[in-house]
Tab-separated table of C-alpha atoms in Angstrom:
chain	number	residue	atom	x	y	z
A	1	MET	CA	52.945	80.073	192.318
A	2	LYS	CA	56.097	78.060	191.707
A	3	LYS	CA	54.375	76.235	188.891
A	4	PHE	CA	53.403	79.587	187.335
A	5	ILE	CA	56.970	80.923	187.475
A	6	THR	CA	58.292	77.699	186.017
A	7	MET	CA	55.824	77.909	183.117
A	8	LEU	CA	56.759	81.541	182.528
A	9	LEU	CA	60.474	80.722	182.297
A	10	VAL	CA	59.804	77.930	179.805
A	11	CYS	CA	57.851	80.339	177.563
A	12	VAL	CA	60.643	82.915	177.647
A	13	MET	CA	63.224	80.263	176.657
A	14	VAL	CA	61.067	79.035	173.747
A	15	LEU	CA	60.540	82.577	172.485
A	16	GLY	CA	64.297	83.144	172.714
A	17	LEU	CA	64.929	80.091	170.565
A	18	PHE	CA	62.521	81.349	167.871
A	19	ALA	CA	64.152	84.756	167.943
A	20	GLY	CA	67.579	83.159	167.404
A	21	CYS	CA	66.272	81.170	164.446
A	22	GLY	CA	64.833	84.342	162.922
A	23	ASN	CA	68.195	86.159	163.037
A	24	GLY	CA	70.011	83.234	161.384
A	25	SER	CA	67.518	83.174	158.453
A	26	THR	CA	68.018	86.896	157.737
A	27	GLN	CA	71.803	86.530	157.497
A	28	GLN	CA	71.558	83.606	155.053
A	29	THR	CA	69.138	85.489	152.774
A	30	THR	CA	71.427	88.475	152.654
A	31	ALA	CA	74.402	86.300	151.760
A	32	ALA	CA	72.450	84.501	149.066
A	33	THR	CA	71.459	87.726	147.275
A	34	THR	CA	74.919	89.293	147.335
A	35	ALA	CA	76.693	87.883	144.257
A	36	ALA	CA	80.405	87.950	143.609
A	37	PRO	CA	81.670	89.846	140.536
A	38	ALA	CA	81.165	88.023	137.246
A	39	ALA	CA	83.874	85.497	136.383
A	40	ASP	CA	83.729	86.377	132.701
A	41	ALA	CA	82.198	88.917	130.355
A	42	THR	CA	78.996	86.912	129.839
A	43	GLU	CA	77.656	87.009	133.377
A	44	ALA	CA	76.082	89.995	135.065
A	45	PRO	CA	76.693	90.385	138.808
A	46	ALA	CA	73.607	90.725	140.977
A	47	GLN	CA	72.985	94.266	142.175
A	48	GLU	CA	71.922	95.120	145.739
A	49	THR	CA	70.695	98.541	144.672
A	50	GLU	CA	69.153	99.626	141.402
A	51	ALA	CA	71.913	100.897	139.104
A	52	ALA	CA	71.554	104.204	137.285
A	53	PRO	CA	70.536	103.955	133.612
A	54	ASP	CA	73.308	104.616	131.115
A	55	THR	CA	73.647	104.600	127.302
A	56	ILE	CA	76.765	103.318	125.530
A	57	VAL	CA	77.419	104.422	121.938
A	58	ILE	CA	79.489	102.251	119.599
A	59	MET	CA	80.459	103.106	116.024
A	60	ALA	CA	81.640	100.361	113.675
A	61	PRO	CA	81.938	99.457	109.980
A	62	PRO	CA	80.954	96.014	108.624
A	63	VAL	CA	83.849	94.066	110.145
A	64	THR	CA	82.246	90.960	108.633
A	65	GLY	CA	79.228	90.569	106.369
A	66	ASN	CA	77.019	89.957	109.406
A	67	TYR	CA	78.875	92.009	112.012
A	68	LEU	CA	76.532	94.984	112.263
A	69	GLU	CA	73.453	92.773	112.554
A	70	ASN	CA	75.231	90.591	115.105
A	71	LEU	CA	76.267	93.713	117.003
A	72	LYS	CA	72.629	94.694	117.434
A	73	THR	CA	71.807	91.214	118.718
A	74	TRP	CA	74.705	91.303	121.169
A	75	ALA	CA	73.634	94.763	122.326
A	76	ASN	CA	70.183	93.372	123.136
A	77	ASP	CA	71.693	90.342	124.891
A	78	PHE	CA	73.903	92.664	126.930
A	79	HIS	CA	70.882	94.762	127.894
A	80	GLU	CA	69.194	91.626	129.221
A	81	LEU	CA	72.236	90.981	131.415
A	82	TYR	CA	72.409	94.630	132.514
A	83	PRO	CA	68.897	96.146	132.228
A	84	ASN	CA	70.165	99.606	133.201
A	85	LEU	CA	72.591	99.702	130.255
A	86	THR	CA	71.422	100.472	126.714
A	87	VAL	CA	73.647	100.278	123.655
A	88	GLN	CA	73.270	102.528	120.615
A	89	VAL	CA	74.937	101.319	117.395
A	90	ILE	CA	76.164	103.802	114.762
A	91	GLU	CA	76.715	101.964	111.473
A	92	THR	CA	79.362	103.188	109.031
A	93	SER	CA	80.904	101.937	105.806
A	94	TRP	CA	84.593	101.153	105.378
A	95	GLY	CA	84.784	104.171	103.089
A	96	ASP	CA	83.492	106.789	105.541
A	97	HIS	CA	84.306	105.288	108.939
A	98	ASN	CA	87.722	106.876	109.550
A	99	ASP	CA	86.733	110.364	108.401
A	100	LYS	CA	83.512	110.321	110.410
A	101	LEU	CA	85.285	109.099	113.542
A	102	SER	CA	88.018	111.726	113.258
A	103	THR	CA	85.480	114.526	112.754
A	104	MET	CA	83.407	113.454	115.768
A	105	ALA	CA	86.487	113.083	117.973
A	106	GLN	CA	87.779	116.549	117.099
A	107	ALA	CA	84.375	118.022	117.943
A	108	GLY	CA	84.327	116.375	121.380
A	109	GLU	CA	81.501	114.082	120.275
A	110	ALA	CA	83.378	110.807	119.853
A	111	PRO	CA	81.405	107.585	120.341
A	112	ASP	CA	82.188	105.681	123.527
A	113	ILE	CA	83.584	102.772	121.507
A	114	ALA	CA	84.969	102.784	117.970
A	115	GLU	CA	86.592	100.291	115.628
A	116	ILE	CA	90.070	101.290	114.438
A	117	SER	CA	93.100	99.768	112.765
A	118	SER	CA	96.159	99.742	115.001
A	119	ASN	CA	98.079	102.154	112.749
A	120	ALA	CA	95.489	104.858	113.516
A	121	LEU	CA	95.848	104.589	117.289
A	122	GLY	CA	98.461	107.335	117.638
A	123	THR	CA	96.143	109.905	116.078
A	124	PHE	CA	93.496	109.460	118.761
A	125	VAL	CA	96.019	109.246	121.589
A	126	GLU	CA	97.514	112.511	120.338
A	127	MET	CA	94.022	114.072	120.305
A	128	GLY	CA	93.622	113.113	123.962
A	129	VAL	CA	90.425	111.141	123.367
A	130	ALA	CA	91.779	107.583	123.750
A	131	ILE	CA	91.347	105.951	127.168
A	132	ASP	CA	93.760	103.890	129.261
A	133	ILE	CA	91.433	100.903	129.494
A	134	ALA	CA	93.368	99.180	132.291
A	135	GLN	CA	91.914	101.771	134.679
A	136	TYR	CA	88.363	100.677	133.966
A	137	MET	CA	88.402	96.897	133.543
A	138	SER	CA	89.613	94.113	135.801
A	139	ALA	CA	93.095	92.683	135.374
A	140	ASP	CA	91.752	89.130	135.036
A	141	ARG	CA	89.544	90.144	132.101
A	142	LEU	CA	92.391	92.002	130.399
A	143	ALA	CA	94.539	88.879	130.828
A	144	ASP	CA	92.092	86.959	128.610
A	145	TYR	CA	93.575	88.740	125.563
A	146	ASP	CA	96.840	87.712	123.884
A	147	GLU	CA	99.716	89.963	124.876
A	148	ASN	CA	101.094	90.293	121.329
A	149	ALA	CA	97.701	91.445	120.014
A	150	LEU	CA	97.308	93.948	122.856
A	151	LYS	CA	100.703	95.453	121.976
A	152	TYR	CA	99.319	96.651	118.644
A	153	LEU	CA	96.769	98.724	120.576
A	154	SER	CA	99.286	100.041	123.084
A	155	LEU	CA	101.663	102.985	123.037
A	156	GLU	CA	104.419	103.759	125.515
A	157	GLY	CA	103.215	101.042	127.877
A	158	THR	CA	99.556	102.129	127.925
A	159	THR	CA	96.812	99.918	126.479
A	160	TYR	CA	94.026	101.807	124.730
A	161	GLY	CA	91.891	99.076	123.189
A	162	LEU	CA	90.911	95.438	122.901
A	163	PRO	CA	91.803	93.465	119.761
A	164	LEU	CA	89.116	92.067	117.505
A	165	TYR	CA	91.542	90.201	115.287
A	166	LEU	CA	95.130	89.940	114.118
A	167	THR	CA	95.015	89.602	110.370
A	168	ILE	CA	97.317	89.338	107.400
A	169	GLN	CA	96.651	91.476	104.342
A	170	SER	CA	97.932	90.448	100.949
A	171	ILE	CA	96.505	89.736	97.489
A	172	GLY	CA	93.907	87.266	96.236
A	173	ALA	CA	93.012	85.828	92.868
A	174	ASN	CA	90.625	84.091	90.552
A	175	LYS	CA	92.376	80.738	90.897
A	176	THR	CA	90.319	79.259	88.064
A	177	MET	CA	91.478	81.922	85.601
A	178	MET	CA	95.132	81.607	86.636
A	179	GLU	CA	95.139	77.843	86.218
A	180	GLU	CA	93.477	78.146	82.810
A	181	LEU	CA	96.522	80.224	81.788
A	182	GLY	CA	98.806	77.411	82.927
A	183	ILE	CA	100.052	79.269	86.027
A	184	ASP	CA	101.158	77.040	88.910
A	185	VAL	CA	99.139	78.667	91.690
A	186	ALA	CA	100.067	76.051	94.293
A	187	LYS	CA	103.799	76.689	93.703
A	188	ILE	CA	103.337	80.450	94.187
A	189	GLN	CA	101.419	79.829	97.405
A	190	LYS	CA	104.054	77.458	98.725
A	191	GLU	CA	107.259	79.210	97.627
A	192	GLY	CA	106.346	82.836	96.944
A	193	TRP	CA	107.310	84.819	93.839
A	194	THR	CA	109.282	87.825	92.661
A	195	TYR	CA	107.871	91.048	91.281
A	196	GLU	CA	109.158	90.097	87.828
A	197	GLU	CA	107.232	86.809	87.991
A	198	PHE	CA	104.166	88.636	89.243
A	199	LEU	CA	104.415	91.184	86.408
A	200	ASP	CA	104.523	88.393	83.823
A	201	VAL	CA	101.444	86.759	85.346
A	202	ILE	CA	99.326	89.936	85.380
A	203	LYS	CA	100.473	90.637	81.816
A	204	GLN	CA	99.010	87.267	80.802
A	205	GLY	CA	95.816	88.024	82.721
A	206	THR	CA	95.252	91.414	81.069
A	207	LYS	CA	92.793	91.145	78.175
A	208	ASP	CA	89.931	93.169	76.738
A	209	GLY	CA	87.656	93.988	79.666
A	210	CYS	CA	89.977	92.362	82.206
A	211	TYR	CA	92.881	93.779	84.183
A	212	GLY	CA	95.610	91.473	85.381
A	213	PHE	CA	95.601	93.292	88.729
A	214	VAL	CA	93.446	95.766	90.668
A	215	PHE	CA	93.884	97.248	94.121
A	216	ALA	CA	91.479	99.192	96.321
A	217	ASN	CA	93.193	102.575	96.213
A	218	SER	CA	90.433	105.177	96.207
A	219	GLY	CA	90.682	107.810	98.937
A	220	VAL	CA	92.499	106.868	102.125
A	221	THR	CA	92.453	103.181	101.140
A	222	ALA	CA	95.435	103.978	98.883
A	223	SER	CA	97.608	103.658	101.971
A	224	ASP	CA	96.736	99.953	102.101
A	225	MET	CA	98.614	99.334	98.882
A	226	LEU	CA	101.648	101.192	100.198
A	227	TYR	CA	101.724	99.114	103.380
A	228	ILE	CA	100.929	95.747	101.752
A	229	PHE	CA	103.159	96.018	98.689
A	230	GLY	CA	105.690	97.826	100.828
A	231	ALA	CA	106.179	94.603	102.819
A	232	GLY	CA	107.352	92.932	99.608
A	233	ALA	CA	109.776	95.791	99.015
A	234	GLY	CA	111.346	95.506	102.467
A	235	LEU	CA	109.126	98.142	104.132
A	236	SER	CA	107.751	95.829	106.814
A	237	ASN	CA	107.337	98.641	109.334
A	238	THR	CA	107.156	102.417	109.341
A	239	PHE	CA	110.148	102.599	111.699
A	240	THR	CA	113.347	100.575	111.963
A	241	PRO	CA	114.436	98.953	115.257
A	242	ASP	CA	116.618	102.035	115.846
A	243	LEU	CA	113.469	104.161	115.295
A	244	LYS	CA	114.271	105.735	111.938
A	245	TYR	CA	111.464	106.488	109.474
A	246	THR	CA	111.584	103.961	106.610
A	247	MET	CA	109.487	105.576	103.862
A	248	THR	CA	112.478	107.671	102.747
A	249	SER	CA	114.554	104.586	101.910
A	250	GLU	CA	115.364	103.463	98.379
A	251	ASN	CA	112.954	100.595	99.000
A	252	MET	CA	110.113	103.096	98.759
A	253	LEU	CA	111.299	104.291	95.354
A	254	THR	CA	111.535	100.672	94.184
A	255	MET	CA	107.919	100.061	95.186
A	256	LEU	CA	106.662	103.312	93.630
A	257	SER	CA	108.469	102.486	90.394
A	258	ALA	CA	106.749	99.101	90.289
A	259	VAL	CA	103.330	100.739	90.641
A	260	GLU	CA	104.221	103.218	87.907
A	261	GLU	CA	105.175	100.331	85.624
A	262	MET	CA	101.943	98.418	86.279
A	263	THR	CA	99.677	101.400	85.564
A	264	LYS	CA	101.570	102.595	82.485
A	265	SER	CA	101.520	99.105	81.019
A	266	GLY	CA	97.746	98.909	81.393
A	267	TYR	CA	97.942	95.810	83.577
A	268	MET	CA	96.387	97.807	86.423
A	269	PRO	CA	93.740	100.595	86.362
A	270	ASN	CA	94.996	104.178	86.331
A	271	TYR	CA	92.018	105.338	88.388
A	272	GLY	CA	90.859	104.916	91.960
A	273	VAL	CA	89.133	101.606	92.680
A	274	GLU	CA	86.654	101.616	95.569
A	275	ALA	CA	87.142	99.028	98.318
A	276	GLY	CA	83.885	97.302	97.424
A	277	GLN	CA	84.796	97.062	93.744
A	278	ARG	CA	88.039	95.139	93.765
A	279	MET	CA	86.691	91.707	94.688
A	280	VAL	CA	83.575	92.198	92.556
A	281	MET	CA	85.811	92.917	89.560
A	282	CYS	CA	87.510	89.590	90.178
A	283	GLN	CA	84.208	87.727	90.544
A	284	THR	CA	82.849	89.211	87.312
A	285	GLY	CA	85.967	88.370	85.311
A	286	ASN	CA	87.110	92.005	85.025
A	287	ALA	CA	90.272	91.373	87.054
A	288	MET	CA	92.381	88.284	87.742
A	289	ILE	CA	94.291	89.305	90.894
A	290	PHE	CA	93.145	91.876	93.449
A	291	GLY	CA	94.168	93.513	96.708
A	292	LYS	CA	93.876	94.030	99.514
A	293	ALA	CA	92.842	90.460	100.177
A	294	MET	CA	92.508	88.279	103.244
A	295	PRO	CA	91.918	84.576	103.908
A	296	LEU	CA	88.230	85.211	104.665
A	297	PHE	CA	87.446	86.008	101.014
A	298	GLU	CA	87.452	82.275	100.340
A	299	ASN	CA	84.093	82.244	102.069
A	300	ASN	CA	82.771	85.074	99.862
A	301	PHE	CA	83.650	83.127	96.720
A	302	LYS	CA	82.090	79.915	98.050
A	303	LYS	CA	78.850	81.681	98.948
A	304	ASN	CA	78.699	83.353	95.548
A	305	ASN	CA	79.301	80.037	93.777
A	306	ALA	CA	76.472	78.473	95.778
A	307	ALA	CA	74.171	81.395	94.917
A	308	LEU	CA	74.998	81.008	91.232
A	309	GLU	CA	74.215	77.310	91.358
A	310	ALA	CA	70.940	77.930	93.188
A	311	ASN	CA	70.081	80.776	90.802
A	312	ASP	CA	68.357	82.514	93.695
A	313	GLY	CA	69.221	86.079	92.663
A	314	THR	CA	71.656	86.723	95.518
A	315	ALA	CA	74.897	86.226	93.576
A	316	VAL	CA	77.041	89.184	92.500
A	317	GLU	CA	75.571	90.525	89.266
A	318	ASN	CA	77.317	89.137	86.161
A	319	SER	CA	79.633	87.029	88.321
A	320	LEU	CA	81.104	83.693	87.260
A	321	PRO	CA	81.742	80.482	89.232
A	322	MET	CA	85.394	80.392	90.302
A	323	ASP	CA	87.753	79.303	93.072
A	324	TYR	CA	89.669	81.732	95.269
A	325	ALA	CA	93.418	81.677	95.933
A	326	PHE	CA	95.033	83.612	98.785
A	327	LEU	CA	98.474	84.657	97.517
A	328	PRO	CA	101.678	86.072	99.036
A	329	VAL	CA	102.898	89.529	98.027
A	330	PRO	CA	105.714	89.408	95.431
A	331	THR	CA	109.188	90.398	96.585
A	332	MET	CA	111.132	93.253	94.988
A	333	ASP	CA	114.833	93.896	94.417
A	334	GLY	CA	116.043	90.825	96.312
A	335	CYS	CA	114.205	91.639	99.565
A	336	ALA	CA	113.274	88.827	101.941
A	337	GLU	CA	109.687	87.665	101.723
A	338	SER	CA	107.408	89.346	104.255
A	339	CYS	CA	103.738	89.957	104.925
A	340	TYR	CA	101.849	92.953	106.254
A	341	GLY	CA	99.917	92.205	109.398
A	342	THR	CA	97.756	94.436	111.520
A	343	VAL	CA	95.368	94.384	114.435
A	344	ASP	CA	91.902	95.842	114.204
A	345	GLY	CA	90.221	96.437	117.493
A	346	LEU	CA	87.904	98.563	119.570
A	347	ILE	CA	89.079	101.561	121.571
A	348	ALA	CA	87.263	103.426	124.309
A	349	MET	CA	86.992	107.156	123.678
A	350	ARG	CA	86.386	110.226	125.779
A	351	ASN	CA	83.826	112.874	124.819
A	352	LYS	CA	82.317	115.952	126.436
A	353	ASN	CA	79.965	113.900	128.640
A	354	THR	CA	82.339	111.129	129.773
A	355	THR	CA	82.551	110.188	133.458
A	356	ASP	CA	84.568	107.500	135.225
A	357	GLU	CA	81.423	105.567	136.135
A	358	HIS	CA	80.287	105.662	132.526
A	359	LEU	CA	83.674	104.360	131.348
A	360	LYS	CA	83.320	101.295	133.586
A	361	ASN	CA	80.086	100.489	131.772
A	362	VAL	CA	81.724	101.173	128.409
A	363	LEU	CA	84.558	98.722	129.111
A	364	LEU	CA	82.088	96.141	130.376
A	365	PHE	CA	80.349	96.130	126.997
A	366	MET	CA	83.558	96.414	124.987
A	367	ASP	CA	84.976	93.345	126.723
A	368	TYR	CA	81.684	91.506	126.190
A	369	ILE	CA	81.710	91.873	122.394
A	370	CYS	CA	85.451	91.210	122.015
A	371	SER	CA	85.400	87.884	123.850
A	372	GLY	CA	83.706	84.515	124.144
A	373	GLU	CA	81.083	83.351	121.673
A	374	ARG	CA	80.777	86.810	120.117
A	375	ILE	CA	84.364	86.969	118.894
A	376	ALA	CA	84.332	83.266	117.957
A	377	THR	CA	81.402	84.026	115.639
A	378	CYS	CA	83.372	86.872	114.021
A	379	MET	CA	86.498	84.779	113.555
A	380	ASN	CA	84.617	81.984	111.849
A	381	GLU	CA	83.423	84.544	109.314
A	382	LEU	CA	86.911	86.054	108.940
A	383	TYR	CA	88.680	82.678	108.753
A	384	LEU	CA	90.985	83.769	111.561
A	385	ASP	CA	91.856	82.498	115.035
A	386	PRO	CA	90.574	84.462	118.055
A	387	VAL	CA	93.158	86.480	119.961
A	388	CYS	CA	91.663	85.790	123.378
A	389	GLN	CA	91.409	82.536	125.313
A	390	SER	CA	87.647	82.760	125.857
A	391	GLY	CA	87.216	83.120	122.085
A	392	ARG	CA	89.394	80.106	121.353
A	393	ASP	CA	87.447	78.085	123.897
A	394	ALA	CA	84.184	78.975	122.152
A	395	LEU	CA	85.422	78.517	118.563
A	396	VAL	CA	84.089	75.648	116.452
A	397	LEU	CA	85.881	75.627	113.086
A	398	GLU	CA	83.825	75.335	109.937
A	399	GLU	CA	84.629	72.431	107.613
A	400	GLY	CA	85.538	72.613	103.931
A	401	ARG	CA	88.444	75.086	104.064
A	402	ASP	CA	90.849	75.030	101.096
A	403	ALA	CA	94.071	73.342	102.269
A	404	ASP	CA	96.372	75.466	100.071
A	405	ASN	CA	94.811	78.697	101.313
A	406	LEU	CA	95.128	77.512	104.926
A	407	ALA	CA	98.812	76.670	104.442
A	408	THR	CA	99.500	79.988	102.689
A	409	ALA	CA	97.832	81.950	105.475
A	410	ALA	CA	99.867	80.107	108.105
A	411	ARG	CA	103.081	80.757	106.145
A	412	CYS	CA	102.261	84.456	105.768
A	413	ILE	CA	101.357	84.890	109.430
A	414	ALA	CA	104.809	83.582	110.361
A	415	MET	CA	106.386	86.328	108.211
A	416	VAL	CA	104.638	89.265	109.910
A	417	GLN	CA	107.063	91.567	111.712
A	418	ALA	CA	105.663	93.280	114.788
A	419	PRO	CA	106.270	97.030	115.210
A	420	PRO	CA	109.527	97.861	117.026
A	421	GLU	CA	109.481	98.849	120.674
A	422	GLY	CA	110.091	102.454	121.608
A	423	VAL	CA	107.865	104.118	119.014
A	424	THR	CA	106.169	107.070	120.702
A	425	THR	CA	102.664	108.431	120.346
A	426	GLU	CA	104.055	111.518	118.636
A	427	MET	CA	106.018	109.447	116.110
A	428	THR	CA	102.988	107.319	115.251
A	429	ALA	CA	100.698	110.319	114.864
A	430	THR	CA	103.268	112.160	112.722
A	431	ALA	CA	103.739	109.131	110.467
A	432	LYS	CA	99.967	108.756	110.066
A	433	LYS	CA	99.626	112.447	109.206
A	434	LEU	CA	102.409	112.158	106.634
A	435	MET	CA	100.717	109.164	105.061
A	436	ASP	CA	97.256	110.733	104.876
A	437	GLU	CA	98.186	114.306	103.957
A	438	GLN	CA	101.402	113.997	101.950
A	439	ILE	CA	102.017	110.470	100.655
A	440	VAL	CA	98.512	109.296	99.683
A	441	PRO	CA	97.588	112.377	97.589
A	442	LYS	CA	100.859	112.141	95.648
A	443	PHE	CA	100.475	108.386	95.286
A	444	GLN	CA	97.016	108.851	93.753
A	445	LEU	CA	98.526	111.210	91.193
A	446	LEU	CA	101.025	108.484	90.358
A	447	LEU	CA	98.205	105.982	89.857
A	448	ALA	CA	96.517	108.414	87.485
A	449	GLY	CA	99.710	108.910	85.501
A	450	GLU	CA	99.932	112.585	86.453
A	451	THR	CA	103.350	112.366	88.102
A	452	THR	CA	106.338	110.014	88.257
A	453	ALA	CA	107.635	107.631	90.898
A	454	GLN	CA	110.745	109.773	91.345
A	455	GLU	CA	108.700	112.945	91.898
A	456	VAL	CA	106.521	111.209	94.493
A	457	TYR	CA	109.594	109.845	96.254
A	458	ASP	CA	111.293	113.253	96.317
A	459	HIS	CA	108.149	114.791	97.814
A	460	ILE	CA	107.978	112.089	100.500
A	461	CYS	CA	111.597	112.690	101.470
A	462	GLU	CA	111.105	116.443	101.676
A	463	ALA	CA	107.984	116.120	103.833
A	464	ALA	CA	109.546	113.460	106.080
A	465	TYR	CA	112.740	115.439	106.640
A	466	ALA	CA	110.618	118.419	107.697
A	467	ALA	CA	108.573	116.258	110.072
A	468	PHE	CA	111.245	114.011	111.625
A	469	GLY	CA	114.567	115.554	110.652
A	470	ALA	CA	116.880	114.012	108.051
A	471	ASP	CA	118.949	112.220	110.710
A	472	ASN	CA	115.838	110.344	111.862
A	473	CYS	CA	114.975	109.087	108.368
A	474	VAL	CA	116.509	106.159	106.485
A	475	SER	CA	118.719	107.003	103.523
A	476	GLY	CA	119.812	104.385	101.018
A	477	LYS	CA	118.478	100.833	100.996
A	478	LEU	CA	117.161	99.080	104.069
A	479	GLY	CA	119.300	96.157	105.184
């Protein structure tokens, strides 16, 4: 009997040991399948429960030649990381993107994510459709982006978007044609030039079938010329540091008078040039200098030259082999040299079906495509540096860049003046409305020779005084 009891106790103890081992194994398995949040935008955290399916809609123009195709690839890669999340891409052109986005936003049908230029931000904040993204993404991911670039997509201390790139916008040229005329292109790139020098150069470049200068100024793109050439006339920002509206200054009249002179002389077309035409006109020998231009166009010229040499049918029709020069904007009336810079980025937008949970998914994807290898790929195509640390870490620079263009771009970037602090959402939206509804239409009449620089300037002053009040607008010349 004692032996039986002893045997029974031994069995109970052994069973207890096995039971203890079983409990320890369950705890380890649970710990192993519970992942911490992703350290960066390329890793998907493991999910204990099946997440609800969700669709994210993004609308974008061709930021680069391959951007829209890349965007589809990245959307598929993102879906593999997050199988419950599907991304729908709405493709637009540069010509129709802004109008389409504005129409959709006003109808309560805005896409979840949209590409915008920083000067359009106030319009969407004023509409109430822009989202404070800091509420829906982690602070450590937001910290990946450069503070100065984020400021362009912020108003009154609230950040509404993530930057794709900080770029400089200026003018570009058929370097081959300029040098054939005996023009010292390298000196212009290194030292800059005055409007009078610029006018003489485009006069030399104007011949039968060739304009000395063209600018993309059809439709809303006309504002680009006002901003870019405005920098050379001392109009580096829409508002002064003491928050007065600058487009009513004498500097504006100086710039308008220069445009009037160029069109009347025949050195520049007196009709609207589509955005896609201006560089083509340069490549086909129908224009010597064009705007707006960016450093990345060096790559377009190189690719076209290679296509011409290969005779593979992919070159621009009737184009000629030529080198590209990125040039500074000429200065006017003794103004200091400057350059127009802007940030293009992605903003999250609210529509009729938006929920907080959905916005978390939206920001997850938006961060994914603005960072890491994705943005490094874009910047290589744009010939720009990424504005986030993860992008810089992933960037591998392409070889063969033109040294003079690189130096000119670096010099121009150093001249960009950031917008002053204190500009409100209302001020930005009002300035944008003035530009689109009052200034651009009158400016297009000036380009067509149907009005004068003075008449356009007087109209701008009248409209601005009504919008901001005369005391809040600059009179006389900017210092």
